[in-house]
Amino acid sequence: MTQGKFDPRLSRRNFVESALSLSALTAAAATLPAALPGMSQQAWAAGAPVKGYGVTTAQLKDWSIMTKSNGVTMDYTPTNADIGVFMRDVMSNDLGDTHDFFIFDGGTEDVLGPEGYYAPIVEDHPELTLWARTPDTWKRSDLIRADDTQWGVPVIGNGDAFGYFPEVIGANPNGQDEIPWTTFFEGEQVKGRVAIDRSWLQSMSETANFLKHHGRAEIEDPADLTQEEARAVADYLVERKQAGHFRTIFTAFEEQVQLLSNKEIDMINCWEPATRDANLALGPGTVVYAFTVEGYYKWGHGAYVATAAMDRDNVDNIYKVLNYFLGGEYRAYQAKERGYAGPNMDLGVEYAIEHGWPQEDVDLLRYTAEKVERKFEKPFWGKTTPSNADVMEEEWQRFLNA
Amino acid sequence: MIGTSDLPTLALIDERQLADSSRFWRRVSRWKGWPTTAKWLGFFAIAMIYVPLVWLAVMSISQSPLSGIPYPLTTANYAALAADSRWIPPLQVSLVMSTLVAIVCMVIATMVGRSITRMRRPGGVLLLTLLPLFVPGLTMGAALFIFLRTMLGLKMGYWSIFLAQLVWALPFALLLVLVIASRFDLRLLEAAEDLGATPWRRFWDIEMPILRPGVFGAGVFGFLLSFNELLRSLFLRGVETTMPIYNWAMAASQQSQVPIIFSLATIILVVTLPVMGVFFWFLFVKLDRS
Amino acid sequence: MLDRLTPSGVAVPAFLITWSLVVILPLLVIVLFSFLQVKSYRVVYVPTLGTWESVIDSGRWIVAVRTLRIAITMTLIELLLAFPFALWLAKGCKSKPAKAIIITLLTIPFFLDTSSRIIVWRSILGTNGIVNTVLTSMGIVDEPISWLLYSEFAVHFGMLGSYFPTMVFPIFMIMSLIDDDYIQASSDLGASPGQTLLYVILPMSLPGVVAGVVFTLVPLMAAFVEPQMLGGGFVNLLGNSVNSALQELKYPTAAALSTIVVALLGVCLAALILITRKRFDMSTMFQAIRR
């Protein structure tokens, strides 16, 4: 074949091939400038770090704060709040061989504790100095216990409800009113402008508690619905959906923030930090995270020690970390970054004052403590691994497809 | 030569149909506006890509990027991106992994692709190769996980992520090579053999230059598909983290990642757009003139 | 003579054997899983039809049909947009800088995160978004149009840009390889542009079209972001449903859904082959030229 330079086919061919090879180069080049200034996160780590695996919610922005305070370095593998991925990794991927502890939504110990993946907490371990002063509402919560055994240490938690705009439903703008879930599900003021979470664990339990509270359905445990109960709850939700009550079904945190800050909806059973982020755009107090009449969806992250880790030689360090989760520094940073409470909020307030945090941060910590106290007085339920998970999920799909 | 017609095998032209084509269709087909219409349809689609991108760039300098209101303007998002270095190790893993997948895709797709075009009936092979593409990513991941981990008892790690991404990218790579290879005229090789060329020279000097766009295309698509792959990696990651896995994990952190993500996207846009623009311009205008 | 030009007969068989072991075998295993059930995150190894019954009972199988419907619709729309455009780009666009710019523009989106691109549409299409603000202030509509967002329309709309480049590239690639002489010859012999398109360009670019369809249909079937972000959760597609099942480690349900989809696609393909059988033989499309 001759490759004459006037052959038009040649230039066409060369074009395509150079075009394609170039895009690959640019892909690499585009990411390089960003990659250069960084250093490996573990570069500074000395000694045997404690290896954790768990949700990013429990993560500090920078674990070196903890290293400064208790001398333990942390090597944390982040995962998503996807329960399936977590269960699969712990059960089938031998994570205990490589990792010392796990942080996940409390409830996993119902399955993973008795099956031997978690080691029971040694409550009198010398490094667990704050255990005795930790209130029972936190440490004896059934979210980190199963079969009368203490499987986990409480890390953070909250009672979830919904965010709303006070002026739309005529509520007191100070946000202290108790708003009934009835408004969320049936309020005429918000009809067609309600967003509901796609997570059935949260949405179905909240609906079930609402129906149970008003005696509209026979429900034993709103967080663990039997086939008939789940069907009744799904039927109710399908009816509301077809009545046009819901504007959207959301998933991601970003969606929650956007729905609120665009005022696309009037009510949303979102996570509390979403209302905080939305108020950054809308002005303080525009969106309120509700105190409710009927109760809250309770969740809490627990830290669990891997069974295999108890036979290794850094158990002391692991317990130092567990103790850290109960302490003031961790409390203060979690409340500041996410507005989430946890055990021993008083220590958090103390820490903030001692370290000269601005008054508004201290006030926020105080308010977070009061808020959680107040929520604890109401019915408070939630489960991550309900025994009827399979039927609840299937019924929820019926709602989604209706 | 490349464009040699193979009409007899592809389309059986019905002579009567040619003769019968009505005057109406003849006039429609001669309408001068077709190229313009085609052009504007494409421009419309391109606009659909770029409207959100421009908006995204504007929002990246906005204080609350999700609100839809650009003001007040701020550079805080870029500062946040520079201050956070946790996303860098996963990015490095992804870059290396994608490069490997791209190279392996190119080699296998070339070897297998050129052989398939010599087969009498390549349809069956093709179907078997393309089948896994239509299985949802998570299911494919689950299938590989059950097979490798539960049945064979292997330990997951970088190798299994690599395998999963290769399984995903290879059929695409193969298809690209096939598109080009199917336009290849085997008589060229015959002629070269008559002239005494060795099999290797025939492949490298004659076949390869023609296949090259497809091979490079295979590499590029291999790279990009692997770079963005999440669903299969989720099952086969063990405890390793790639860039998409990192983003996935951070999505649940209940802290908005959007300021950072928007800024990063804008930087990539700003870097790639002029670089590629200049290169393509160089390719078309400068090189072609000589 | 030509037989000796066949590259070593090892490549294809070796590939097929490896492929079957690594890919096809695991898929067959997971199809078998659809006849098991999961209780409390554990697979119960007792054969049952329970999974299939509940997939049908909860209306879950609908997502497979819905996904296919949307994916095929969008693939056809993209084909209609991309085929003429690729033809224009390869043959009609004489300005080289313009060609360079267009190819650049089509390449860039691949580098960017889908979710951040799509989430932006929400502030454009929402009830307080730009479109509705313009429409209401100009008095065209009395109140904001709510179906612009969180509807099937929004999902299709958002997909339009995302899946366009993958359709253009393979078609453009192969059209660039079609020799201008053939088009000229066809015209010289008195064929109308339409006839040239139908009898010369279309058959010669068919492998590119098929590749484009695969390149577009496959990601569309897996579409996850658009239905969630723009469908508002009301457009429940396969990816979302499988994800939900696997969060409870319900491998059987995921397997059953996937089996339904592959089966439906198989039916579509078989129908397509039967219908087009008279015009050309699909199985020989990717053969190299022999004479």
PDB file of C-alpha atoms in Angstrom, chain B residues 52-283:
ATOM      1  CA  PRO B  52     -25.301  22.382  33.048  1.00  0.00           C
ATOM      2  CA  LEU B  53     -21.515  22.542  32.824  1.00  0.00           C
ATOM      3  CA  VAL B  54     -21.431  26.313  32.536  1.00  0.00           C
ATOM      4  CA  TRP B  55     -23.937  26.585  35.348  1.00  0.00           C
ATOM      5  CA  LEU B  56     -21.771  24.247  37.420  1.00  0.00           C
ATOM      6  CA  ALA B  57     -18.727  26.448  36.863  1.00  0.00           C
ATOM      7  CA  VAL B  58     -20.676  29.504  37.981  1.00  0.00           C
ATOM      8  CA  MET B  59     -21.931  27.680  41.060  1.00  0.00           C
ATOM      9  CA  SER B  60     -18.402  26.623  41.996  1.00  0.00           C
ATOM     10  CA  ILE B  61     -17.649  30.233  42.941  1.00  0.00           C
ATOM     11  CA  SER B  62     -20.954  30.636  44.710  1.00  0.00           C
ATOM     12  CA  GLN B  63     -21.237  30.528  48.474  1.00  0.00           C
ATOM     13  CA  SER B  64     -24.060  28.006  48.472  1.00  0.00           C
ATOM     14  CA  PRO B  65     -23.657  26.047  45.245  1.00  0.00           C
ATOM     15  CA  LEU B  66     -26.873  24.057  45.595  1.00  0.00           C
ATOM     16  CA  SER B  67     -29.213  26.978  46.060  1.00  0.00           C
ATOM     17  CA  GLY B  68     -29.246  27.983  42.406  1.00  0.00           C
ATOM     18  CA  ILE B  69     -28.423  31.569  43.343  1.00  0.00           C
ATOM     19  CA  PRO B  70     -24.880  32.519  42.315  1.00  0.00           C
ATOM     20  CA  TYR B  71     -24.446  35.355  44.803  1.00  0.00           C
ATOM     21  CA  PRO B  72     -22.532  35.967  46.987  1.00  0.00           C
ATOM     22  CA  LEU B  73     -19.398  34.945  45.122  1.00  0.00           C
ATOM     23  CA  THR B  74     -16.532  33.291  46.951  1.00  0.00           C
ATOM     24  CA  THR B  75     -13.313  31.351  46.372  1.00  0.00           C
ATOM     25  CA  ALA B  76     -13.814  29.404  49.594  1.00  0.00           C
ATOM     26  CA  ASN B  77     -14.753  26.233  47.711  1.00  0.00           C
ATOM     27  CA  TYR B  78     -11.388  26.144  45.973  1.00  0.00           C
ATOM     28  CA  ALA B  79      -9.626  26.728  49.271  1.00  0.00           C
ATOM     29  CA  ALA B  80     -11.548  23.797  50.758  1.00  0.00           C
ATOM     30  CA  LEU B  81     -10.458  21.602  47.864  1.00  0.00           C
ATOM     31  CA  ALA B  82      -6.796  22.530  48.353  1.00  0.00           C
ATOM     32  CA  ALA B  83      -6.978  21.987  52.122  1.00  0.00           C
ATOM     33  CA  ASP B  84      -8.419  18.480  51.928  1.00  0.00           C
ATOM     34  CA  SER B  85      -5.903  15.903  50.744  1.00  0.00           C
ATOM     35  CA  ARG B  86      -7.822  12.718  51.553  1.00  0.00           C
ATOM     36  CA  TRP B  87      -8.998  12.259  47.973  1.00  0.00           C
ATOM     37  CA  ILE B  88      -5.485  12.129  46.537  1.00  0.00           C
ATOM     38  CA  PRO B  89      -4.418   8.524  47.329  1.00  0.00           C
ATOM     39  CA  PRO B  90      -7.654   7.080  45.850  1.00  0.00           C
ATOM     40  CA  LEU B  91      -7.103   9.224  42.767  1.00  0.00           C
ATOM     41  CA  GLN B  92      -3.615   7.839  42.330  1.00  0.00           C
ATOM     42  CA  VAL B  93      -4.904   4.272  42.666  1.00  0.00           C
ATOM     43  CA  SER B  94      -7.551   5.001  40.039  1.00  0.00           C
ATOM     44  CA  LEU B  95      -5.068   6.517  37.600  1.00  0.00           C
ATOM     45  CA  VAL B  96      -2.715   3.528  37.787  1.00  0.00           C
ATOM     46  CA  MET B  97      -5.557   1.011  37.673  1.00  0.00           C
ATOM     47  CA  SER B  98      -7.200   2.653  34.649  1.00  0.00           C
ATOM     48  CA  THR B  99      -3.922   2.826  32.763  1.00  0.00           C
ATOM     49  CA  LEU B 100      -3.381  -0.888  33.317  1.00  0.00           C
ATOM     50  CA  VAL B 101      -6.922  -1.723  32.242  1.00  0.00           C
ATOM     51  CA  ALA B 102      -6.467   0.440  29.147  1.00  0.00           C
ATOM     52  CA  ILE B 103      -3.245  -1.321  28.118  1.00  0.00           C
ATOM     53  CA  VAL B 104      -4.600  -4.823  28.683  1.00  0.00           C
ATOM     54  CA  CYS B 105      -7.796  -3.878  26.809  1.00  0.00           C
ATOM     55  CA  MET B 106      -5.768  -2.697  23.826  1.00  0.00           C
ATOM     56  CA  VAL B 107      -3.702  -5.891  23.640  1.00  0.00           C
ATOM     57  CA  ILE B 108      -6.541  -8.381  24.095  1.00  0.00           C
ATOM     58  CA  ALA B 109      -8.997  -6.456  21.929  1.00  0.00           C
ATOM     59  CA  THR B 110      -6.481  -6.300  19.071  1.00  0.00           C
ATOM     60  CA  MET B 111      -5.546  -9.961  19.244  1.00  0.00           C
ATOM     61  CA  VAL B 112      -9.091 -11.236  19.559  1.00  0.00           C
ATOM     62  CA  GLY B 113     -10.762  -8.566  17.441  1.00  0.00           C
ATOM     63  CA  ARG B 114      -8.717  -9.161  14.310  1.00  0.00           C
ATOM     64  CA  SER B 115      -9.238 -12.909  14.645  1.00  0.00           C
ATOM     65  CA  ILE B 116     -12.982 -12.579  14.979  1.00  0.00           C
ATOM     66  CA  THR B 117     -13.251 -10.757  11.648  1.00  0.00           C
ATOM     67  CA  ARG B 118     -11.697 -13.794   9.950  1.00  0.00           C
ATOM     68  CA  MET B 119     -14.302 -16.150  11.336  1.00  0.00           C
ATOM     69  CA  ARG B 120     -17.041 -17.501   9.133  1.00  0.00           C
ATOM     70  CA  ARG B 121     -19.851 -16.539  11.503  1.00  0.00           C
ATOM     71  CA  PRO B 122     -18.647 -14.203  14.244  1.00  0.00           C
ATOM     72  CA  GLY B 123     -22.167 -13.527  15.532  1.00  0.00           C
ATOM     73  CA  GLY B 124     -22.142 -16.141  18.306  1.00  0.00           C
ATOM     74  CA  VAL B 125     -18.777 -15.127  19.725  1.00  0.00           C
ATOM     75  CA  LEU B 126     -19.836 -11.517  19.679  1.00  0.00           C
ATOM     76  CA  LEU B 127     -23.076 -12.227  21.486  1.00  0.00           C
ATOM     77  CA  LEU B 128     -21.311 -14.164  24.235  1.00  0.00           C
ATOM     78  CA  THR B 129     -18.815 -11.344  24.681  1.00  0.00           C
ATOM     79  CA  LEU B 130     -21.422  -8.608  24.809  1.00  0.00           C
ATOM     80  CA  LEU B 131     -23.885 -10.490  27.038  1.00  0.00           C
ATOM     81  CA  PRO B 132     -22.326  -9.486  30.390  1.00  0.00           C
ATOM     82  CA  LEU B 133     -22.707  -5.812  29.468  1.00  0.00           C
ATOM     83  CA  PHE B 134     -26.458  -6.091  29.805  1.00  0.00           C
ATOM     84  CA  VAL B 135     -26.351  -7.624  33.249  1.00  0.00           C
ATOM     85  CA  PRO B 136     -26.750  -4.803  35.812  1.00  0.00           C
ATOM     86  CA  GLY B 137     -23.382  -3.784  37.238  1.00  0.00           C
ATOM     87  CA  LEU B 138     -24.239  -4.671  40.806  1.00  0.00           C
ATOM     88  CA  THR B 139     -25.437  -8.119  39.767  1.00  0.00           C
ATOM     89  CA  MET B 140     -22.232  -8.693  37.806  1.00  0.00           C
ATOM     90  CA  GLY B 141     -20.276  -7.603  40.881  1.00  0.00           C
ATOM     91  CA  ALA B 142     -22.297  -9.928  43.083  1.00  0.00           C
ATOM     92  CA  ALA B 143     -21.798 -12.810  40.645  1.00  0.00           C
ATOM     93  CA  LEU B 144     -18.029 -12.325  40.576  1.00  0.00           C
ATOM     94  CA  PHE B 145     -17.934 -11.916  44.350  1.00  0.00           C
ATOM     95  CA  ILE B 146     -19.873 -15.118  45.001  1.00  0.00           C
ATOM     96  CA  PHE B 147     -17.728 -16.991  42.498  1.00  0.00           C
ATOM     97  CA  LEU B 148     -14.288 -15.712  43.519  1.00  0.00           C
ATOM     98  CA  ARG B 149     -14.816 -15.220  47.234  1.00  0.00           C
ATOM     99  CA  THR B 150     -17.473 -17.679  48.334  1.00  0.00           C
ATOM    100  CA  MET B 151     -16.770 -20.512  45.892  1.00  0.00           C
ATOM    101  CA  LEU B 152     -13.036 -20.205  45.258  1.00  0.00           C
ATOM    102  CA  GLY B 153     -12.158 -18.648  48.627  1.00  0.00           C
ATOM    103  CA  LEU B 154      -9.817 -16.018  47.154  1.00  0.00           C
ATOM    104  CA  LYS B 155      -8.948 -12.828  48.988  1.00  0.00           C
ATOM    105  CA  MET B 156     -10.243  -9.626  47.396  1.00  0.00           C
ATOM    106  CA  GLY B 157      -7.880  -6.796  46.580  1.00  0.00           C
ATOM    107  CA  TYR B 158      -6.555  -4.655  43.758  1.00  0.00           C
ATOM    108  CA  TRP B 159      -6.400  -7.700  41.490  1.00  0.00           C
ATOM    109  CA  SER B 160     -10.109  -8.382  41.787  1.00  0.00           C
ATOM    110  CA  ILE B 161     -11.008  -4.726  41.149  1.00  0.00           C
ATOM    111  CA  PHE B 162      -8.798  -4.933  38.075  1.00  0.00           C
ATOM    112  CA  LEU B 163     -10.515  -8.099  36.899  1.00  0.00           C
ATOM    113  CA  ALA B 164     -13.979  -6.622  37.366  1.00  0.00           C
ATOM    114  CA  GLN B 165     -13.099  -3.458  35.481  1.00  0.00           C
ATOM    115  CA  LEU B 166     -11.475  -5.442  32.685  1.00  0.00           C
ATOM    116  CA  VAL B 167     -14.585  -7.579  32.299  1.00  0.00           C
ATOM    117  CA  TRP B 168     -16.597  -4.354  32.028  1.00  0.00           C
ATOM    118  CA  ALA B 169     -14.326  -2.493  29.604  1.00  0.00           C
ATOM    119  CA  LEU B 170     -13.147  -5.291  27.337  1.00  0.00           C
ATOM    120  CA  PRO B 171     -16.348  -5.843  25.341  1.00  0.00           C
ATOM    121  CA  PHE B 172     -16.454  -2.132  24.488  1.00  0.00           C
ATOM    122  CA  ALA B 173     -12.787  -2.170  23.468  1.00  0.00           C
ATOM    123  CA  LEU B 174     -13.341  -5.256  21.367  1.00  0.00           C
ATOM    124  CA  LEU B 175     -16.290  -3.676  19.615  1.00  0.00           C
ATOM    125  CA  LEU B 176     -14.236  -0.614  18.666  1.00  0.00           C
ATOM    126  CA  VAL B 177     -11.466  -2.745  17.185  1.00  0.00           C
ATOM    127  CA  LEU B 178     -14.098  -4.761  15.320  1.00  0.00           C
ATOM    128  CA  VAL B 179     -15.634  -1.631  13.814  1.00  0.00           C
ATOM    129  CA  ILE B 180     -12.311  -0.728  12.225  1.00  0.00           C
ATOM    130  CA  ALA B 181     -11.179  -4.281  11.486  1.00  0.00           C
ATOM    131  CA  SER B 182     -14.387  -5.033   9.602  1.00  0.00           C
ATOM    132  CA  ARG B 183     -13.349  -2.376   7.068  1.00  0.00           C
ATOM    133  CA  PHE B 184     -10.014  -4.093   6.546  1.00  0.00           C
ATOM    134  CA  ASP B 185      -9.312  -5.681   3.156  1.00  0.00           C
ATOM    135  CA  LEU B 186      -7.692  -9.076   3.544  1.00  0.00           C
ATOM    136  CA  ARG B 187      -6.356  -8.880  -0.031  1.00  0.00           C
ATOM    137  CA  LEU B 188      -3.765  -6.425   1.241  1.00  0.00           C
ATOM    138  CA  LEU B 189      -2.212  -9.188   3.311  1.00  0.00           C
ATOM    139  CA  GLU B 190      -2.394 -11.537   0.362  1.00  0.00           C
ATOM    140  CA  ALA B 191      -0.501  -9.045  -1.762  1.00  0.00           C
ATOM    141  CA  ALA B 192       2.090  -8.516   0.943  1.00  0.00           C
ATOM    142  CA  GLU B 193       2.600 -12.247   1.245  1.00  0.00           C
ATOM    143  CA  ASP B 194       3.123 -12.481  -2.491  1.00  0.00           C
ATOM    144  CA  LEU B 195       5.811  -9.853  -2.100  1.00  0.00           C
ATOM    145  CA  GLY B 196       7.503 -12.038   0.516  1.00  0.00           C
ATOM    146  CA  ALA B 197       6.680 -10.223   3.741  1.00  0.00           C
ATOM    147  CA  THR B 198       6.931 -12.263   6.976  1.00  0.00           C
ATOM    148  CA  PRO B 199       3.741 -12.740   9.043  1.00  0.00           C
ATOM    149  CA  TRP B 200       4.988 -10.261  11.677  1.00  0.00           C
ATOM    150  CA  ARG B 201       5.814  -7.609   9.083  1.00  0.00           C
ATOM    151  CA  ARG B 202       2.429  -8.142   7.446  1.00  0.00           C
ATOM    152  CA  PHE B 203       0.735  -7.552  10.771  1.00  0.00           C
ATOM    153  CA  TRP B 204       2.862  -4.643  11.944  1.00  0.00           C
ATOM    154  CA  ASP B 205       3.369  -2.754   8.658  1.00  0.00           C
ATOM    155  CA  ILE B 206       0.038  -3.292   6.978  1.00  0.00           C
ATOM    156  CA  GLU B 207      -2.660  -4.364   9.383  1.00  0.00           C
ATOM    157  CA  MET B 208      -1.651  -2.370  12.439  1.00  0.00           C
ATOM    158  CA  PRO B 209      -1.581   1.102  10.847  1.00  0.00           C
ATOM    159  CA  ILE B 210      -5.137   0.558   9.641  1.00  0.00           C
ATOM    160  CA  LEU B 211      -6.353  -0.875  12.943  1.00  0.00           C
ATOM    161  CA  ARG B 212      -4.688   1.840  14.992  1.00  0.00           C
ATOM    162  CA  PRO B 213      -7.696   4.165  15.432  1.00  0.00           C
ATOM    163  CA  GLY B 214      -9.679   1.240  16.794  1.00  0.00           C
ATOM    164  CA  VAL B 215      -6.845   0.134  19.054  1.00  0.00           C
ATOM    165  CA  PHE B 216      -6.351   3.594  20.491  1.00  0.00           C
ATOM    166  CA  GLY B 217     -10.099   3.985  20.830  1.00  0.00           C
ATOM    167  CA  ALA B 218     -10.099   0.711  22.773  1.00  0.00           C
ATOM    168  CA  GLY B 219      -7.446   2.119  25.080  1.00  0.00           C
ATOM    169  CA  VAL B 220      -9.234   5.402  25.657  1.00  0.00           C
ATOM    170  CA  PHE B 221     -12.571   3.782  26.360  1.00  0.00           C
ATOM    171  CA  GLY B 222     -10.873   1.192  28.566  1.00  0.00           C
ATOM    172  CA  PHE B 223      -9.307   4.004  30.564  1.00  0.00           C
ATOM    173  CA  LEU B 224     -12.470   6.026  30.965  1.00  0.00           C
ATOM    174  CA  LEU B 225     -14.753   3.077  31.724  1.00  0.00           C
ATOM    175  CA  SER B 226     -12.358   1.821  34.355  1.00  0.00           C
ATOM    176  CA  PHE B 227     -11.791   5.289  35.788  1.00  0.00           C
ATOM    177  CA  ASN B 228     -15.513   5.781  36.413  1.00  0.00           C
ATOM    178  CA  GLU B 229     -16.354   2.197  37.408  1.00  0.00           C
ATOM    179  CA  LEU B 230     -18.126   1.888  40.760  1.00  0.00           C
ATOM    180  CA  LEU B 231     -20.774  -0.835  40.901  1.00  0.00           C
ATOM    181  CA  ARG B 232     -18.511  -3.823  40.265  1.00  0.00           C
ATOM    182  CA  SER B 233     -15.602  -2.450  42.278  1.00  0.00           C
ATOM    183  CA  LEU B 234     -17.916  -2.103  45.273  1.00  0.00           C
ATOM    184  CA  PHE B 235     -18.198  -5.854  45.487  1.00  0.00           C
ATOM    185  CA  LEU B 236     -14.600  -6.684  44.698  1.00  0.00           C
ATOM    186  CA  ARG B 237     -12.735  -3.943  46.512  1.00  0.00           C
ATOM    187  CA  GLY B 238     -11.777  -5.894  49.618  1.00  0.00           C
ATOM    188  CA  VAL B 239     -10.641  -2.873  51.617  1.00  0.00           C
ATOM    189  CA  GLU B 240      -9.021  -0.921  48.783  1.00  0.00           C
ATOM    190  CA  THR B 241     -10.347   2.461  47.708  1.00  0.00           C
ATOM    191  CA  THR B 242     -10.542   3.915  44.217  1.00  0.00           C
ATOM    192  CA  MET B 243     -11.720   7.410  43.368  1.00  0.00           C
ATOM    193  CA  PRO B 244     -15.360   6.446  42.648  1.00  0.00           C
ATOM    194  CA  ILE B 245     -15.445   4.346  45.848  1.00  0.00           C
ATOM    195  CA  TYR B 246     -14.095   7.317  47.776  1.00  0.00           C
ATOM    196  CA  ASN B 247     -16.825   9.570  46.398  1.00  0.00           C
ATOM    197  CA  TRP B 248     -19.418   6.931  47.161  1.00  0.00           C
ATOM    198  CA  ALA B 249     -18.257   6.622  50.759  1.00  0.00           C
ATOM    199  CA  MET B 250     -18.123  10.385  51.230  1.00  0.00           C
ATOM    200  CA  ALA B 251     -21.663  10.771  49.918  1.00  0.00           C
ATOM    201  CA  ALA B 252     -22.877   9.339  53.217  1.00  0.00           C
ATOM    202  CA  SER B 253     -20.743  11.581  55.400  1.00  0.00           C
ATOM    203  CA  GLN B 254     -23.644  13.975  55.972  1.00  0.00           C
ATOM    204  CA  GLN B 255     -21.429  16.899  55.070  1.00  0.00           C
ATOM    205  CA  SER B 256     -21.879  18.436  51.706  1.00  0.00           C
ATOM    206  CA  GLN B 257     -19.127  17.463  49.274  1.00  0.00           C
ATOM    207  CA  VAL B 258     -20.595  19.628  46.581  1.00  0.00           C
ATOM    208  CA  PRO B 259     -18.365  22.689  46.979  1.00  0.00           C
ATOM    209  CA  ILE B 260     -15.343  20.430  46.527  1.00  0.00           C
ATOM    210  CA  ILE B 261     -16.829  18.374  43.706  1.00  0.00           C
ATOM    211  CA  PHE B 262     -18.003  21.439  41.776  1.00  0.00           C
ATOM    212  CA  SER B 263     -14.604  23.092  42.094  1.00  0.00           C
ATOM    213  CA  LEU B 264     -12.789  19.951  40.986  1.00  0.00           C
ATOM    214  CA  ALA B 265     -15.097  19.542  37.988  1.00  0.00           C
ATOM    215  CA  THR B 266     -14.538  23.150  37.001  1.00  0.00           C
ATOM    216  CA  ILE B 267     -10.758  22.797  37.241  1.00  0.00           C
ATOM    217  CA  ILE B 268     -10.846  19.694  35.063  1.00  0.00           C
ATOM    218  CA  LEU B 269     -13.069  21.519  32.581  1.00  0.00           C
ATOM    219  CA  VAL B 270     -10.833  24.566  32.493  1.00  0.00           C
ATOM    220  CA  VAL B 271      -7.688  22.446  32.056  1.00  0.00           C
ATOM    221  CA  THR B 272      -8.951  19.953  29.474  1.00  0.00           C
ATOM    222  CA  LEU B 273     -10.923  22.331  27.270  1.00  0.00           C
ATOM    223  CA  PRO B 274      -8.101  24.587  25.988  1.00  0.00           C
ATOM    224  CA  VAL B 275      -5.489  21.811  25.962  1.00  0.00           C
ATOM    225  CA  MET B 276      -7.615  19.558  23.803  1.00  0.00           C
ATOM    226  CA  GLY B 277      -8.889  22.437  21.726  1.00  0.00           C
ATOM    227  CA  VAL B 278      -5.372  23.529  20.833  1.00  0.00           C
ATOM    228  CA  PHE B 279      -4.328  19.976  20.073  1.00  0.00           C
ATOM    229  CA  PHE B 280      -7.243  19.269  17.748  1.00  0.00           C
ATOM    230  CA  TRP B 281      -6.763  22.603  16.052  1.00  0.00           C
ATOM    231  CA  PHE B 282      -3.097  21.789  15.538  1.00  0.00           C
ATOM    232  CA  LEU B 283      -4.057  18.395  14.147  1.00  0.00           C
TER     233      LEU B 283
END
